[in-house]
DNA sequence: ACCTGAACACCGTTCAAGT
DNA sequence: ACCTGAACACCGTTCAAGT
């Protein structure tokens, strides 16, 4: 069953995809969902909480997609596949990505929960990669933070036009992810095939 | 000599620091600079171009600060110091950082130029670090992109609250930068002290 | 060339009222 | 409990006019 709340979130995402952040107005969201321009106030305390719900939904879908990609894949490859999935998501949906990691002035419990769930799934993949000898040892949470920072930064810089798009230094975010694994793998004490 | 254009940029930054992105309105910028609310239109084609000028100015200052930090430091340390400076800047001025790497819908030549200058200074530092044996070899532009992505991603995730702030996985952006250098250094063929 | 004040269309939010 | 329409204060932008 699709609640009005869900429909409002979906409408916001559609407007975001079509016209960028400026196109997401409560009035237009209401119009697209077939309700008045302040019906949203019965479901979200203000506009930013609607946007936080959008961000939470994106994060949840991204986490689910990552877990789905892991199934039936060798443990040594799962993490890299998750990171490449993250990169593809960011590059495919720039406005969603920028919104999700925007400058929140409010604390949304919903968004915080989705962020924690995503981090947990990611740390699990790091633990498996370490066990498979694809990553060096050490505190997995901390190594996870490093890997996530690289993937996130590569996408964010690319979307902002701060990655050189030409010449020898040309590197796509996905290349940088691969590079990092290339650097880290030799530091591993192989433990299993 | 301080032009009106500079005063408008300075006013925008002050408003940004005081009240976040929502506080930066052309009307308030004009008020703070002592002019009418549409005087800015004689210096910027629209609001976004004023914001792009703010971003360019921040980038330029950051690049200058990085170069200044390099002076009289061993070549092997310059790059790490630049990255730590970048991290400190981002954490100290969250709103400026988020604005600078925001979702630009316009192409500002001024901003693109500042971004390129920053990247160039960074690549220079990578070349020196490689020569000093503090980093592995390979295409310096590409290695620079990797390092910059990590520093940028660490700050951006931290500012968005996506870095675990507690427990064993707790890592500050500056820690992640240090971690990366720790991982990369053993891969070096030492060439000089 | 630069600045001003009035005007326009739009927005987020509040409120009284309906079911 | 949920939705509506009117109203308020604010905003970006345009325009005619002034120096």
PDB file of N, CA and C (backbone and C1' of nucleotides) in Angstrom, chain B residues 4 27 35-39 42-43, chain C residues 1-9:
ATOM      1  N   UNK B   4      33.497  47.168  -5.385  1.00  0.00           N
ATOM      2  CA  UNK B   4      32.160  46.806  -4.924  1.00  0.00           C
ATOM      3  C   UNK B   4      31.936  45.304  -5.088  1.00  0.00           C
ATOM      4  N   UNK B  27      19.210  40.270  -1.330  1.00  0.00           N
ATOM      5  CA  UNK B  27      18.713  41.446  -0.611  1.00  0.00           C
ATOM      6  C   UNK B  27      19.572  41.713   0.627  1.00  0.00           C
ATOM      7  N   UNK B  35      24.332  48.742  -0.245  1.00  0.00           N
ATOM      8  CA  UNK B  35      23.736  49.129  -1.529  1.00  0.00           C
ATOM      9  C   UNK B  35      22.332  48.549  -1.639  1.00  0.00           C
ATOM     10  N   UNK B  36      21.669  48.834  -2.709  1.00  0.00           N
ATOM     11  CA  UNK B  36      20.306  48.343  -2.867  1.00  0.00           C
ATOM     12  C   UNK B  36      20.325  46.846  -3.195  1.00  0.00           C
ATOM     13  N   UNK B  37      19.130  46.249  -3.154  1.00  0.00           N
ATOM     14  CA  UNK B  37      19.081  44.789  -3.273  1.00  0.00           C
ATOM     15  C   UNK B  37      19.299  44.303  -4.692  1.00  0.00           C
ATOM     16  N   UNK B  38      19.360  45.183  -5.653  1.00  0.00           N
ATOM     17  CA  UNK B  38      19.694  44.680  -6.985  1.00  0.00           C
ATOM     18  C   UNK B  38      20.907  45.353  -7.612  1.00  0.00           C
ATOM     19  N   UNK B  39      21.679  46.012  -6.800  1.00  0.00           N
ATOM     20  CA  UNK B  39      22.988  46.477  -7.259  1.00  0.00           C
ATOM     21  C   UNK B  39      23.871  45.286  -7.678  1.00  0.00           C
ATOM     22  N   UNK B  42      24.686  44.351 -11.322  1.00  0.00           N
ATOM     23  CA  UNK B  42      25.653  45.042 -12.180  1.00  0.00           C
ATOM     24  C   UNK B  42      27.012  44.345 -12.147  1.00  0.00           C
ATOM     25  N   UNK B  43      27.190  43.401 -11.198  1.00  0.00           N
ATOM     26  CA  UNK B  43      28.492  42.738 -11.035  1.00  0.00           C
ATOM     27  C   UNK B  43      28.424  41.231 -11.273  1.00  0.00           C
TER      28      UNK B  43
ATOM     29  P    DA C   1      29.640  51.456 -20.589  1.00  0.00           P
ATOM     30  O5'  DA C   1      29.917  51.172 -19.044  1.00  0.00           O
ATOM     31  C5'  DA C   1      31.100  51.471 -18.388  1.00  0.00           C
ATOM     32  C4'  DA C   1      30.785  51.890 -16.968  1.00  0.00           C
ATOM     33  C3'  DA C   1      30.197  50.772 -16.106  1.00  0.00           C
ATOM     34  O3'  DA C   1      30.898  50.779 -14.868  1.00  0.00           O
ATOM     35  C1'  DA C   1      28.778  52.658 -16.040  1.00  0.00           C
ATOM     36  P    DC C   2      30.680  49.642 -13.789  1.00  0.00           P
ATOM     37  O5'  DC C   2      29.551  50.295 -12.883  1.00  0.00           O
ATOM     38  C5'  DC C   2      29.939  51.244 -11.897  1.00  0.00           C
ATOM     39  C4'  DC C   2      28.711  51.782 -11.247  1.00  0.00           C
ATOM     40  C3'  DC C   2      27.929  50.767 -10.388  1.00  0.00           C
ATOM     41  O3'  DC C   2      28.032  51.195  -9.046  1.00  0.00           O
ATOM     42  C1'  DC C   2      26.480  52.093 -11.725  1.00  0.00           C
ATOM     43  P    DC C   3      27.528  50.224  -7.894  1.00  0.00           P
ATOM     44  O5'  DC C   3      26.087  50.824  -7.604  1.00  0.00           O
ATOM     45  C5'  DC C   3      25.987  52.169  -7.145  1.00  0.00           C
ATOM     46  C4'  DC C   3      24.555  52.628  -7.244  1.00  0.00           C
ATOM     47  C3'  DC C   3      23.549  51.776  -6.466  1.00  0.00           C
ATOM     48  O3'  DC C   3      23.167  52.467  -5.285  1.00  0.00           O
ATOM     49  C1'  DC C   3      22.731  52.464  -8.613  1.00  0.00           C
ATOM     50  P    DT C   4      22.068  51.789  -4.331  1.00  0.00           P
ATOM     51  O5'  DT C   4      20.697  52.314  -4.929  1.00  0.00           O
ATOM     52  C5'  DT C   4      20.436  53.720  -4.993  1.00  0.00           C
ATOM     53  C4'  DT C   4      19.023  53.945  -5.498  1.00  0.00           C
ATOM     54  C3'  DT C   4      17.976  53.163  -4.723  1.00  0.00           C
ATOM     55  O3'  DT C   4      17.102  54.062  -4.072  1.00  0.00           O
ATOM     56  C1'  DT C   4      17.681  52.927  -7.095  1.00  0.00           C
ATOM     57  P    DG C   5      16.153  53.541  -2.900  1.00  0.00           P
ATOM     58  O5'  DG C   5      14.761  53.346  -3.645  1.00  0.00           O
ATOM     59  C5'  DG C   5      14.250  54.404  -4.456  1.00  0.00           C
ATOM     60  C4'  DG C   5      12.953  53.978  -5.110  1.00  0.00           C
ATOM     61  C3'  DG C   5      12.020  53.149  -4.222  1.00  0.00           C
ATOM     62  O3'  DG C   5      10.670  53.570  -4.482  1.00  0.00           O
ATOM     63  C1'  DG C   5      12.635  51.869  -6.126  1.00  0.00           C
ATOM     64  P    DA C   6       9.453  52.798  -3.807  1.00  0.00           P
ATOM     65  O5'  DA C   6       8.754  52.124  -5.078  1.00  0.00           O
ATOM     66  C5'  DA C   6       8.560  52.898  -6.262  1.00  0.00           C
ATOM     67  C4'  DA C   6       7.949  52.021  -7.360  1.00  0.00           C
ATOM     68  C3'  DA C   6       6.807  51.117  -6.896  1.00  0.00           C
ATOM     69  O3'  DA C   6       5.813  51.066  -7.910  1.00  0.00           O
ATOM     70  C1'  DA C   6       8.535  49.788  -7.804  1.00  0.00           C
ATOM     71  P    DA C   7       4.443  50.236  -7.646  1.00  0.00           P
ATOM     72  O5'  DA C   7       4.676  48.909  -8.497  1.00  0.00           O
ATOM     73  C5'  DA C   7       5.135  49.017  -9.841  1.00  0.00           C
ATOM     74  C4'  DA C   7       5.397  47.629 -10.388  1.00  0.00           C
ATOM     75  C3'  DA C   7       4.371  46.576  -9.956  1.00  0.00           C
ATOM     76  O3'  DA C   7       3.819  45.954 -11.111  1.00  0.00           O
ATOM     77  C1'  DA C   7       6.611  45.794  -9.605  1.00  0.00           C
ATOM     78  P    DC C   8       2.786  44.701 -10.925  1.00  0.00           P
ATOM     79  O5'  DC C   8       3.728  43.450 -11.119  1.00  0.00           O
ATOM     80  C5'  DC C   8       4.558  43.365 -12.291  1.00  0.00           C
ATOM     81  C4'  DC C   8       5.001  41.929 -12.485  1.00  0.00           C
ATOM     82  C3'  DC C   8       3.971  40.902 -12.038  1.00  0.00           C
ATOM     83  O3'  DC C   8       3.942  39.815 -12.941  1.00  0.00           O
ATOM     84  C1'  DC C   8       5.950  40.635 -10.766  1.00  0.00           C
ATOM     85  P    DA C   9       2.723  38.729 -12.839  1.00  0.00           P
ATOM     86  O5'  DA C   9       3.505  37.378 -12.527  1.00  0.00           O
ATOM     87  C5'  DA C   9       4.739  37.124 -13.178  1.00  0.00           C
ATOM     88  C4'  DA C   9       5.517  36.094 -12.393  1.00  0.00           C
ATOM     89  C3'  DA C   9       4.656  34.926 -11.877  1.00  0.00           C
ATOM     90  O3'  DA C   9       5.358  33.722 -12.086  1.00  0.00           O
ATOM     91  C1'  DA C   9       5.796  35.931 -10.082  1.00  0.00           C
TER      92       DA C   9
END
